[in-house]
Amino acid sequence: MNVSLIYASYAELTRIGLQDESANLFVAEALRYVIEQVLAQLSTTLVMTISSQDTGTAYWFEFVIEHLISSWSGMAVQLLYIKAERPVHVPGRKYCNFLLVDSFEGLRAADIAKDNASYDDSEYYFIFLQTRDAFISQELQLILDYCLQNYWLHCNVMIQTAQVEVLVYTYYPYTAQGCQMARPQLINRFDGKRMLNEPMFPDKLRNMYGCEVVVLTWHMPPYVELWWDDKRGKLQARGFEMVLVQHLADSMNFRVRLLNLTLMHVSSYQLRNGSHLGPIEMLRSQMANLSIGNFRKSARRNEMLTSPLSHYYSPLVATVEYGSYRISSLALLLFPFKLHVWLILLCAVALHLIIYMARRYDTFTGMHVIELLLGASIVRFPRAWLQRGIYAHWLYGSLPLRVVYQSLLFHLIRKQIFASVPDSFEKLLAENFIGITTSNTLQLLEEIPGVMRQYDSFVGMVTSWDQEVLDALHPAHKGGRKLFAITSLDVTNSYLRSNYHLGQYYILPQYVNVQQIGIYLPKHSYFYDKFDLVIRQLYNGGLTSTWRRWTFGERGPLKRQITNTSIGIGDLLGICMVMGTIYTLALLVFCIELLVHYAPMLRR
């Protein structure tokens, strides 16, 4: 590159000799190195921005950039020229940024923070500040404060001194000297060929030196359980998500300070349209660094906050009490046989009675068939062999039916079998059930089309605990209403185990929804990339699943409360064999009695 041509063109336009050609060459080589060896490795696109309050400096920037761009073809470049007298805003995200400014006002005029504020991950900013040595310290501090305020973690500032030194400064938000401060720190120097130190953008969150991180949370066991420690005189927390936060604190060396929202009214922190007392607005105003406590992700929340990889997937299930499907006494008598079996029996008895009445037999004699069907003894034995054959047919034909019916009836009464429970919450709604859940969960369920169509069939309870929703299913609290609860699957299983209610409630197999639980941060937080990396490593190693099982008290697979399997004849084979043996002995005794009775008559 012919830097003398740059200088000659610049001198011709400005008529002022700013610095000699060797200084221009030195600065141009430093800029070339940063672009080719650093920024080109981060992205295939580069946004170059010239924003200068001084016209002469702006011309110098312009010519330098023009010749730098013409000397390589490895990147797609977007060039923005911000003029103080006519500022023009170009919307769109700017991920890899190379800015040439002469002051802090020039950086602020570029208004890049507005374009990148709605994204989650961090961008890269390399700022070349060209100003007099007397103003470098002040302008450098203002620029780094601006980076800290807008969560620009990867923000470097390169300067050129009067001694033609090219130095690169940055800031560390957490140091041993202070927290959340943007003190300029020299990290690199150009020696004419290369930068002396690597990498250009160091890891600034490797060690946070015990700085305080404010965690916004609320009492939500078993995710977060808060209690006051009298010995230490401060609020303490435990639970599945607190184990995760504590691991992050240990790996990054920061100190956790809890900010409790539990004492506030639920309407203040149920995230309704960004209430100023809710966690969304408290995070957006940077009153806290992160928030946990069964914080479920939604499209609207993701628009306002930043969340790393989800550490837990929470299926929402519908739970109903078995008492709603308890079989009544009359239904229990009819339950062992299906409807067509009862109809066949009634038709057979009715046909038999009709035949007796048509032939004008004694009606009382026709009722003997019903006595045989019910297993009663016959007081008067018929004389006609035809009637005896009919009675024998009814006796041995009704015997298996009666044995099966009595066995099933005994089994149903002893085991307290319930009617078949629907497999989805839509079927429960079709049976005029009312769904109850927390008001926060109900707000998230509004995004499900099946819920929106029948929104009047759902009631949101003024609570944040799923346990209280499950308590409302108790017969003493239902008040005769047909209710089902929508709660988290793990919370429901833990609740049923701890209260010994496994046989009283039924969890529908079809999920209402599967929600993602995550840590929420202010938008564009510089914790995003670090938290995402650590959580991904924990998830791949299986630690998050282990912590979840340990917190929810899982000791093995949960046994299904009652299976909806039908009972066949094979299941009653033992009872049939016993009854068959008894009836066989009875028939043998009856035959012996007949022989004893007719033996004297045969001798005569």
Coordinates of C-alpha atoms in Angstrom, one line a residue:
M1 CA 0.0 0.0 0.0
N2 CA 1.4 3.4 -1.0
V3 CA 0.7 5.4 2.2
S4 CA 2.5 8.4 0.8
L5 CA -0.4 8.7 -1.7
I6 CA -2.8 8.8 1.2
Y7 CA -0.9 11.5 2.9
A8 CA -0.4 13.5 -0.3
S9 CA -4.2 13.4 -1.1
Y10 CA -5.0 14.3 2.5
A11 CA -2.5 17.2 2.6
E12 CA -3.8 18.5 -0.7
L13 CA -7.4 18.6 0.6
T14 CA -6.7 20.0 4.1
R15 CA -3.6 22.1 3.3
I16 CA -2.4 21.1 6.8
G17 CA 0.4 18.7 7.6
L18 CA -1.0 16.6 10.4
Q19 CA 1.9 14.1 10.8
D20 CA 4.6 12.8 8.6
E21 CA 4.4 9.8 6.3
S22 CA 6.2 7.4 8.5
A23 CA 3.6 7.9 11.3
N24 CA 0.8 7.3 8.8
L25 CA 2.5 4.2 7.6
F26 CA 2.9 2.8 11.1
V27 CA -0.8 3.4 11.9
A28 CA -2.0 2.0 8.6
E29 CA 0.0 -1.2 9.2
A30 CA -1.5 -1.5 12.7
L31 CA -5.1 -1.1 11.3
R32 CA -4.3 -3.7 8.6
Y33 CA -3.1 -6.2 11.1
V34 CA -6.2 -5.8 13.3
I35 CA -8.5 -6.2 10.3
E36 CA -6.8 -9.2 8.7
Q37 CA -5.5 -11.1 11.7
V38 CA -8.2 -10.4 14.3
L39 CA -11.5 -9.2 12.9
A40 CA -11.4 -11.4 9.8
Q41 CA -11.1 -14.5 12.1
L42 CA -14.3 -13.5 14.0
S43 CA -16.7 -12.9 11.1
T44 CA -16.9 -12.9 7.3
T45 CA -18.6 -9.5 7.4
L46 CA -17.2 -6.2 8.8
V47 CA -18.9 -2.9 9.6
M48 CA -16.6 0.0 9.3
T49 CA -17.9 3.3 10.7
I50 CA -16.3 6.7 10.4
S51 CA -17.7 9.2 12.9
S52 CA -15.8 12.4 13.5
Q53 CA -16.6 15.8 14.8
D54 CA -13.6 17.3 13.0
T55 CA -13.7 17.6 9.2
G56 CA -10.0 17.2 8.8
T57 CA -9.8 14.0 10.8
A58 CA -12.8 12.6 9.0
Y59 CA -11.0 13.1 5.7
W60 CA -8.0 11.3 7.0
F61 CA -10.1 8.4 8.2
E62 CA -11.9 8.3 4.8
F63 CA -8.8 8.0 2.7
V64 CA -7.2 5.4 5.1
I65 CA -10.3 3.2 4.9
E66 CA -10.6 3.6 1.1
H67 CA -7.1 2.3 0.5
L68 CA -7.3 -0.4 3.2
I69 CA -10.5 -1.8 1.6
S70 CA -8.9 -1.8 -1.9
S71 CA -6.0 -3.9 -0.7
W72 CA -7.9 -7.1 0.3
S73 CA -10.9 -9.1 -0.8
G74 CA -11.5 -11.6 2.0
M75 CA -14.4 -9.9 3.8
A76 CA -17.7 -8.3 3.0
V77 CA -17.5 -4.7 4.2
Q78 CA -20.3 -2.3 5.1
L79 CA -19.0 1.3 5.3
L80 CA -20.9 3.8 7.3
Y81 CA -20.0 7.5 7.2
I82 CA -21.6 9.5 10.1
K83 CA -21.4 13.3 9.6
A84 CA -22.1 15.5 12.5
E85 CA -24.1 18.1 10.5
R86 CA -26.2 15.4 8.8
P87 CA -26.4 12.2 11.0
V88 CA -28.1 9.3 9.2
H89 CA -29.1 6.2 11.0
V90 CA -28.6 2.9 9.2
P91 CA -30.7 0.1 11.0
G92 CA -29.6 -3.5 11.3
R93 CA -27.4 -5.6 13.5
K94 CA -23.7 -4.8 13.5
Y95 CA -21.8 -7.9 14.8
C96 CA -18.2 -7.2 14.0
N97 CA -17.4 -3.5 14.3
F98 CA -14.4 -1.4 13.3
L99 CA -14.9 2.3 14.3
L100 CA -12.8 5.3 13.6
V101 CA -13.7 8.2 15.9
D102 CA -12.0 11.4 17.1
S103 CA -14.0 11.6 20.4
F104 CA -16.6 10.0 22.6
E105 CA -19.3 12.2 20.9
G106 CA -18.3 10.7 17.6
L107 CA -18.9 7.2 19.0
R108 CA -22.2 8.2 20.5
A109 CA -23.3 9.8 17.2
A110 CA -22.9 6.4 15.5
D111 CA -25.7 5.0 17.7
I112 CA -24.6 1.4 17.3
A113 CA -25.9 0.5 20.8
K114 CA -29.5 1.0 19.7
D115 CA -29.1 -1.4 16.7
N116 CA -27.5 -4.2 18.8
A117 CA -29.5 -3.8 22.1
S118 CA -32.2 -6.4 21.2
Y119 CA -29.8 -9.3 20.6
D120 CA -28.5 -11.8 23.1
D121 CA -24.9 -12.6 22.3
S122 CA -22.1 -10.1 22.5
E123 CA -20.6 -8.3 19.5
Y124 CA -17.0 -7.2 18.9
Y125 CA -16.0 -3.5 18.9
F126 CA -12.6 -2.3 17.9
I127 CA -12.4 1.5 18.2
F128 CA -9.6 3.6 16.8
L129 CA -9.5 6.9 18.7
Q130 CA -7.6 9.6 17.0
T131 CA -7.2 12.7 19.1
R132 CA -4.6 14.9 20.8
D133 CA -2.6 13.3 23.7
A134 CA -4.1 15.8 26.1
F135 CA -7.6 14.5 25.5
I136 CA -6.8 10.8 25.2
S137 CA -7.3 10.0 28.9
Q138 CA -10.6 11.7 29.2
E139 CA -12.1 10.4 25.9
L140 CA -10.8 6.9 26.6
Q141 CA -12.6 6.8 29.9
L142 CA -15.8 8.1 28.4
I143 CA -15.7 5.5 25.7
L144 CA -15.1 2.6 28.1
D145 CA -17.8 3.8 30.4
Y146 CA -20.1 3.7 27.4
C147 CA -19.1 0.2 26.7
L148 CA -19.8 -0.9 30.2
Q149 CA -23.2 0.8 30.3
N150 CA -24.3 -1.0 27.1
Y151 CA -22.8 -4.4 28.0
W152 CA -20.1 -4.3 25.3
L153 CA -17.8 -6.9 26.8
H154 CA -15.6 -7.2 23.8
C155 CA -14.7 -3.6 23.5
N156 CA -11.1 -2.5 22.7
V157 CA -9.8 1.1 22.0
M158 CA -6.7 1.7 20.0
I159 CA -4.9 5.0 20.2
Q160 CA -1.8 6.7 18.7
T161 CA 0.3 8.9 20.8
A162 CA 2.5 11.8 19.7
Q163 CA 5.5 9.5 20.0
V164 CA 3.9 7.3 17.3
E165 CA 3.0 4.5 19.7
V166 CA 0.0 2.4 18.8
L167 CA -1.6 1.1 22.1
V168 CA -4.7 -1.0 22.7
Y169 CA -6.7 -0.5 25.8
T170 CA -9.8 -2.3 27.2
Y171 CA -11.6 -2.7 30.5
Y172 CA -12.4 -5.5 32.9
P173 CA -15.8 -5.1 34.6
Y174 CA -14.6 -7.2 37.6
T175 CA -11.2 -6.8 39.0
A176 CA -9.4 -7.0 42.4
Q177 CA -9.6 -3.2 42.6
G178 CA -13.3 -2.8 42.0
C179 CA -16.5 -4.2 40.5
Q180 CA -18.6 -2.9 37.7
M181 CA -16.0 -0.4 36.8
A182 CA -14.4 0.5 33.4
R183 CA -10.8 1.3 34.3
P184 CA -8.6 1.5 31.2
Q185 CA -6.0 -1.3 31.1
L186 CA -3.3 -1.6 28.5
I187 CA -3.5 -5.0 26.9
N188 CA -1.5 -4.7 23.6
R189 CA 1.1 -2.8 21.7
F190 CA 2.0 -2.7 18.0
D191 CA 5.7 -3.2 17.2
G192 CA 5.5 -2.3 13.5
K193 CA 4.7 -5.9 12.4
R194 CA 2.3 -7.4 14.8
M195 CA 0.5 -7.0 18.2
L196 CA 2.6 -8.3 21.0
N197 CA -0.1 -10.1 23.1
E198 CA -2.7 -12.6 22.2
P199 CA -5.6 -12.8 22.2
M200 CA -6.9 -9.4 21.2
F201 CA -10.2 -10.0 23.1
P202 CA -9.3 -11.7 26.3
D203 CA -11.7 -13.7 28.6
K204 CA -12.9 -11.0 31.1
L205 CA -15.1 -13.2 33.2
R206 CA -12.6 -16.0 34.0
N207 CA -12.2 -14.5 37.5
M208 CA -14.6 -12.1 39.0
Y209 CA -12.6 -11.6 42.2
G210 CA -15.5 -12.3 44.5
C211 CA -17.6 -9.4 43.1
E212 CA -21.3 -9.4 44.0
V213 CA -23.9 -10.7 41.6
V214 CA -27.5 -9.8 42.4
V215 CA -29.8 -12.8 41.9
L216 CA -33.5 -11.9 41.7
T217 CA -35.6 -14.8 42.9
W218 CA -38.6 -15.9 45.0
H219 CA -39.7 -18.8 47.2
M220 CA -40.5 -21.6 44.7
P221 CA -39.6 -25.0 46.1
P222 CA -38.1 -27.3 45.0
Y223 CA -36.5 -25.0 42.4
V224 CA -35.6 -22.3 44.9
E225 CA -36.3 -22.6 48.6
L226 CA -35.6 -19.5 50.7
W227 CA -35.1 -19.2 54.5
W228 CA -33.7 -16.8 56.9
D229 CA -30.4 -17.9 58.6
D230 CA -30.4 -16.4 62.1
K231 CA -26.7 -17.3 62.7
R232 CA -25.5 -15.5 59.7
G233 CA -28.2 -12.9 59.7
K234 CA -29.0 -13.1 56.0
L235 CA -31.3 -14.8 53.5
Q236 CA -30.2 -18.2 52.4
A237 CA -31.4 -20.4 49.5
R238 CA -31.2 -23.9 48.3
G239 CA -32.9 -26.0 45.6
F240 CA -32.2 -27.3 42.1
E241 CA -31.6 -23.9 40.5
M242 CA -29.6 -22.6 43.4
V243 CA -27.2 -25.5 43.0
L244 CA -26.7 -24.4 39.4
V245 CA -26.1 -20.8 40.3
Q246 CA -23.7 -21.8 43.1
H247 CA -21.7 -23.9 40.6
L248 CA -21.5 -20.8 38.3
A249 CA -20.4 -18.7 41.3
D250 CA -17.6 -21.2 42.1
S251 CA -16.4 -21.5 38.6
M252 CA -16.4 -17.8 37.9
N253 CA -15.5 -16.7 41.5
F254 CA -18.4 -14.3 42.2
R255 CA -20.5 -13.8 45.3
V256 CA -24.3 -14.2 45.3
R257 CA -26.6 -11.7 46.8
L258 CA -30.3 -12.7 46.9
L259 CA -33.0 -10.2 46.1
N260 CA -36.3 -11.7 47.4
L261 CA -39.6 -11.0 45.6
T262 CA -41.6 -13.5 47.7
L263 CA -43.0 -10.8 50.1
M264 CA -44.6 -8.9 47.2
H265 CA -48.1 -9.5 46.1
V266 CA -48.3 -12.1 43.3
S267 CA -49.8 -9.5 40.9
S268 CA -46.6 -7.5 41.2
Y269 CA -44.3 -10.3 40.0
Q270 CA -46.4 -12.4 37.7
L271 CA -44.9 -10.6 34.7
R272 CA -48.0 -8.8 33.5
N273 CA -47.0 -6.3 30.8
G274 CA -43.8 -5.4 32.5
S275 CA -44.9 -4.1 35.9
H276 CA -42.2 -1.9 37.5
L277 CA -42.2 -4.3 40.5
G278 CA -41.9 -7.4 38.3
P279 CA -38.7 -9.3 37.5
I280 CA -38.8 -8.3 33.9
E281 CA -38.6 -4.6 34.6
M282 CA -36.2 -5.0 37.5
L283 CA -33.8 -6.9 35.1
R284 CA -34.2 -4.3 32.3
S285 CA -33.4 -1.5 34.7
Q286 CA -30.3 -3.4 35.8
M287 CA -31.5 -3.7 39.4
A288 CA -30.4 -7.4 39.3
N289 CA -27.9 -9.4 37.2
L290 CA -30.0 -12.5 36.8
S291 CA -33.2 -14.1 37.9
I292 CA -34.2 -17.7 38.7
G293 CA -37.2 -19.5 40.3
N294 CA -39.0 -21.7 37.8
F295 CA -38.7 -18.8 35.3
R296 CA -40.3 -20.2 32.2
K297 CA -39.4 -19.1 28.7
S298 CA -41.8 -17.5 26.4
A299 CA -41.6 -15.6 23.1
R300 CA -42.6 -12.3 24.7
R301 CA -40.0 -12.7 27.6
N302 CA -37.3 -13.5 25.1
E303 CA -38.0 -10.2 23.3
M304 CA -37.3 -8.2 26.5
L305 CA -34.6 -10.4 28.2
T306 CA -31.7 -12.6 27.5
S307 CA -31.6 -16.3 28.4
P308 CA -28.8 -18.8 27.9
L309 CA -29.4 -22.5 27.2
S310 CA -32.3 -24.0 29.1
H311 CA -31.2 -26.1 32.0
Y312 CA -34.5 -27.8 32.6
Y313 CA -37.5 -28.9 30.5
S314 CA -40.7 -28.8 32.5
P315 CA -43.7 -30.8 31.1
L316 CA -47.0 -29.4 32.3
V317 CA -49.5 -32.1 33.1
A318 CA -53.1 -32.4 34.0
T319 CA -53.9 -34.1 37.3
V320 CA -57.4 -35.3 38.4
E321 CA -58.6 -36.8 41.6
Y322 CA -59.8 -40.4 41.3
G323 CA -62.9 -39.5 43.4
S324 CA -64.3 -37.8 40.3
Y325 CA -64.4 -41.1 38.6
R326 CA -65.5 -43.3 41.5
I327 CA -68.2 -45.8 40.4
S328 CA -71.5 -45.5 42.2
S329 CA -73.2 -48.5 43.9
L330 CA -75.7 -49.0 41.1
A331 CA -73.1 -48.7 38.4
L332 CA -70.8 -51.0 40.3
L333 CA -73.5 -53.8 40.1
L334 CA -73.7 -53.4 36.4
F335 CA -70.0 -52.8 35.7
P336 CA -68.7 -56.4 35.5
F337 CA -70.6 -57.1 32.3
K338 CA -70.9 -54.9 29.2
L339 CA -74.2 -53.6 28.0
H340 CA -74.7 -56.2 25.3
V341 CA -74.2 -59.1 27.8
W342 CA -76.9 -57.7 30.0
L343 CA -79.2 -57.2 27.0
I344 CA -78.8 -60.8 26.0
L345 CA -79.6 -62.1 29.5
L346 CA -82.7 -59.9 29.7
C347 CA -83.8 -61.1 26.3
A348 CA -83.3 -64.7 27.2
V349 CA -85.3 -64.4 30.5
A350 CA -88.0 -62.4 28.8
L351 CA -88.3 -65.0 26.0
H352 CA -88.6 -67.8 28.5
L353 CA -91.4 -66.0 30.4
I354 CA -93.2 -65.1 27.2
I355 CA -93.2 -68.8 26.2
Y356 CA -94.5 -69.9 29.6
M357 CA -97.3 -67.3 29.5
A358 CA -98.2 -68.1 25.9
R359 CA -98.7 -71.8 26.8
R360 CA -100.5 -70.8 29.9
Y361 CA -98.2 -72.6 32.3
D362 CA -98.1 -71.7 35.9
T363 CA -96.4 -68.3 36.1
F364 CA -94.8 -69.3 39.4
T365 CA -93.2 -72.2 37.6
G366 CA -91.7 -69.8 35.0
M367 CA -90.1 -67.8 37.8
H368 CA -88.0 -70.8 38.7
V369 CA -85.7 -69.9 35.8
I370 CA -84.9 -66.5 37.5
E371 CA -84.2 -68.4 40.7
L372 CA -81.8 -70.7 38.9
L373 CA -80.1 -67.7 37.3
L374 CA -79.6 -66.0 40.7
G375 CA -78.3 -69.3 42.2
A376 CA -81.3 -69.9 44.5
S377 CA -82.7 -73.3 45.3
I378 CA -86.0 -74.6 43.8
V379 CA -88.7 -75.3 46.3
R380 CA -90.9 -77.4 44.0
F381 CA -89.2 -79.7 41.5
P382 CA -91.2 -80.1 38.2
R383 CA -92.5 -83.5 37.1
A384 CA -92.1 -83.1 33.4
W385 CA -88.8 -84.2 32.0
L386 CA -88.9 -81.3 29.5
Q387 CA -89.0 -78.8 32.2
R388 CA -86.3 -80.6 34.1
G389 CA -84.1 -80.4 31.0
I390 CA -84.8 -76.7 30.7
Y391 CA -83.9 -76.1 34.4
A392 CA -80.7 -78.1 33.9
H393 CA -79.8 -76.0 30.9
W394 CA -80.3 -72.8 32.9
L395 CA -78.4 -74.2 35.8
Y396 CA -75.3 -75.1 33.9
G397 CA -75.5 -72.2 31.5
S398 CA -75.8 -69.6 34.2
L399 CA -73.2 -71.1 36.4
P400 CA -70.1 -69.7 34.6
L401 CA -71.8 -66.3 34.3
R402 CA -72.6 -66.2 38.0
V403 CA -69.1 -67.2 39.0
V404 CA -67.5 -64.6 36.7
Y405 CA -69.9 -61.9 37.9
Q406 CA -69.5 -62.6 41.6
S407 CA -65.7 -62.8 41.2
L408 CA -65.5 -59.5 39.3
L409 CA -67.8 -57.8 41.7
F410 CA -65.7 -58.9 44.6
H411 CA -62.5 -57.8 42.8
L412 CA -64.0 -54.4 42.0
I413 CA -65.2 -53.8 45.6
R414 CA -61.9 -54.9 47.1
K415 CA -59.6 -53.0 44.7
Q416 CA -61.8 -50.0 44.4
I417 CA -61.6 -49.9 40.7
F418 CA -62.4 -46.5 39.1
A419 CA -64.0 -45.6 35.8
S420 CA -61.7 -45.0 32.8
V421 CA -60.0 -41.6 33.0
P422 CA -59.6 -39.5 29.8
D423 CA -56.0 -39.2 28.4
S424 CA -56.1 -35.5 27.6
F425 CA -57.2 -32.3 29.2
E426 CA -59.5 -31.5 26.2
K427 CA -61.6 -34.6 27.1
L428 CA -61.8 -33.4 30.7
L429 CA -63.1 -30.0 29.5
A430 CA -65.6 -31.8 27.3
E431 CA -66.9 -33.5 30.5
N432 CA -67.4 -30.0 32.1
F433 CA -64.3 -30.1 34.2
I434 CA -62.7 -26.8 35.2
G435 CA -58.9 -26.4 35.0
I436 CA -57.1 -24.7 37.8
T437 CA -53.5 -23.5 37.8
T438 CA -51.3 -20.6 39.0
S439 CA -52.0 -17.2 37.4
N440 CA -48.5 -17.1 36.1
T441 CA -48.9 -20.5 34.3
L442 CA -52.3 -19.5 33.0
Q443 CA -50.8 -16.4 31.4
L444 CA -48.3 -18.6 29.6
L445 CA -51.0 -21.1 28.5
E446 CA -52.7 -18.3 26.6
E447 CA -50.3 -19.0 23.8
I448 CA -51.7 -22.5 23.3
P449 CA -54.6 -22.5 20.8
G450 CA -56.5 -25.3 22.6
V451 CA -56.5 -23.3 25.8
M452 CA -57.5 -20.0 24.1
R453 CA -60.6 -21.6 22.5
Q454 CA -61.9 -22.7 26.0
Y455 CA -60.3 -20.0 28.1
D456 CA -63.4 -19.6 30.3
S457 CA -62.9 -23.2 31.5
F458 CA -59.7 -22.2 33.3
V459 CA -59.2 -20.5 36.6
G460 CA -55.9 -18.9 37.7
M461 CA -55.2 -19.1 41.4
V462 CA -53.5 -16.2 43.1
T463 CA -50.4 -18.1 44.1
S464 CA -47.0 -19.0 42.6
W465 CA -46.9 -22.6 44.1
D466 CA -48.1 -25.6 42.2
Q467 CA -48.4 -27.4 45.5
E468 CA -51.3 -25.1 46.5
V469 CA -53.0 -25.9 43.2
L470 CA -52.8 -29.6 43.9
D471 CA -54.1 -29.0 47.4
A472 CA -57.3 -27.5 45.8
L473 CA -58.0 -30.9 44.3
H474 CA -58.7 -32.4 47.7
P475 CA -62.4 -33.3 48.1
A476 CA -62.6 -31.1 51.2
H477 CA -61.6 -28.1 49.1
K478 CA -63.4 -28.8 45.8
G479 CA -66.9 -28.0 47.1
G480 CA -68.5 -30.5 44.8
R481 CA -66.9 -29.0 41.6
K482 CA -65.2 -31.1 38.9
L483 CA -61.7 -29.8 38.9
F484 CA -58.3 -30.8 37.4
A485 CA -54.9 -29.1 38.0
I486 CA -52.3 -28.1 35.5
T487 CA -48.9 -28.2 37.2
S488 CA -45.3 -29.2 36.6
L489 CA -44.7 -33.0 36.2
D490 CA -41.8 -33.1 38.6
V491 CA -43.5 -31.0 41.2
T492 CA -46.6 -33.2 40.9
N493 CA -44.7 -36.4 41.4
S494 CA -42.8 -35.0 44.4
Y495 CA -46.0 -33.8 45.9
L496 CA -47.8 -37.1 45.5
R497 CA -44.8 -39.0 47.0
S498 CA -44.4 -36.7 50.0
N499 CA -48.1 -36.7 50.8
Y500 CA -48.7 -40.4 50.1
H501 CA -51.4 -39.6 47.5
L502 CA -50.2 -41.8 44.7
G503 CA -53.4 -43.8 44.7
Q504 CA -55.7 -40.8 45.0
Y505 CA -54.7 -38.8 42.0
Y506 CA -54.1 -39.6 38.3
I507 CA -51.7 -37.8 36.0
L508 CA -52.9 -37.7 32.4
P509 CA -50.4 -39.2 30.0
Q510 CA -50.7 -36.5 27.4
Y511 CA -48.7 -33.3 28.3
V512 CA -50.5 -30.0 28.3
N513 CA -47.3 -28.3 27.2
V514 CA -43.5 -28.6 27.5
Q515 CA -41.9 -25.5 28.9
Q516 CA -38.3 -24.5 29.1
I517 CA -36.9 -23.3 32.4
G518 CA -33.9 -21.0 32.2
I519 CA -31.9 -18.2 33.8
Y520 CA -33.0 -14.8 32.6
L521 CA -30.5 -11.9 32.3
P522 CA -30.8 -8.3 31.1
K523 CA -30.8 -7.9 27.4
H524 CA -27.3 -8.1 25.9
S525 CA -25.8 -9.1 29.3
Y526 CA -22.1 -10.0 29.1
F527 CA -22.9 -13.1 31.3
Y528 CA -24.8 -14.7 28.4
D529 CA -21.9 -16.4 26.5
K530 CA -20.2 -17.5 29.7
F531 CA -23.4 -18.9 31.3
D532 CA -24.4 -20.6 28.1
L533 CA -21.0 -22.3 27.8
V534 CA -21.0 -23.6 31.4
I535 CA -24.6 -24.8 31.3
R536 CA -23.9 -26.6 28.0
Q537 CA -20.9 -28.4 29.6
L538 CA -23.0 -29.3 32.7
Y539 CA -25.9 -30.6 30.5
N540 CA -23.6 -32.7 28.3
G541 CA -22.0 -34.2 31.5
G542 CA -25.4 -35.1 32.9
L543 CA -24.9 -33.0 36.1
T544 CA -28.1 -31.0 35.6
S545 CA -30.2 -34.2 35.3
T546 CA -28.5 -35.6 38.5
W547 CA -29.2 -32.4 40.4
R548 CA -32.8 -32.4 39.2
R549 CA -33.4 -36.0 40.4
W550 CA -31.7 -35.3 43.7
T551 CA -33.8 -32.2 44.3
F552 CA -37.1 -33.8 43.4
G553 CA -36.3 -36.8 45.5
E554 CA -36.5 -39.4 42.8
R555 CA -35.3 -42.8 44.0
G556 CA -36.4 -44.9 41.0
P557 CA -39.1 -44.9 38.3
L558 CA -42.5 -43.8 39.5
K559 CA -45.0 -46.7 39.5
R560 CA -48.1 -46.1 37.5
Q561 CA -51.0 -45.6 39.9
I562 CA -53.6 -47.7 38.1
T563 CA -53.4 -49.2 34.6
N564 CA -56.4 -49.2 32.4
T565 CA -56.0 -52.9 31.4
S566 CA -59.1 -55.0 30.9
I567 CA -59.7 -58.2 33.0
G568 CA -60.2 -61.3 31.0
I569 CA -61.3 -64.9 31.8
G570 CA -57.7 -65.9 32.0
D571 CA -57.2 -63.6 35.0
L572 CA -60.0 -65.3 36.8
L573 CA -58.9 -68.9 36.0
G574 CA -58.0 -69.7 39.6
I575 CA -61.4 -68.6 40.9
C576 CA -63.1 -70.6 38.2
M577 CA -61.2 -73.7 39.1
V578 CA -62.1 -73.3 42.8
M579 CA -65.7 -72.8 42.1
G580 CA -65.7 -75.6 39.5
T581 CA -64.3 -78.0 42.1
I582 CA -66.9 -77.0 44.7
Y583 CA -69.7 -77.4 42.3
T584 CA -68.3 -80.8 41.1
L585 CA -68.2 -82.0 44.7
A586 CA -71.7 -80.7 45.2
L587 CA -72.9 -82.6 42.1
L588 CA -71.2 -85.7 43.4
V589 CA -72.9 -85.4 46.7
F590 CA -76.2 -84.9 45.0
C591 CA -75.8 -88.0 42.9
I592 CA -74.9 -90.1 46.0
E593 CA -78.1 -88.8 47.7
L594 CA -80.1 -89.8 44.7
L595 CA -78.7 -93.3 44.7
V596 CA -79.4 -93.6 48.4
H597 CA -82.9 -92.4 47.9
Y598 CA -83.7 -94.7 45.0
A599 CA -81.8 -97.8 46.3
P600 CA -84.8 -99.2 48.4
M601 CA -87.1 -98.7 45.4
L602 CA -84.8 -100.6 43.1
R603 CA -84.6 -103.6 45.5
R604 CA -88.4 -103.9 45.5

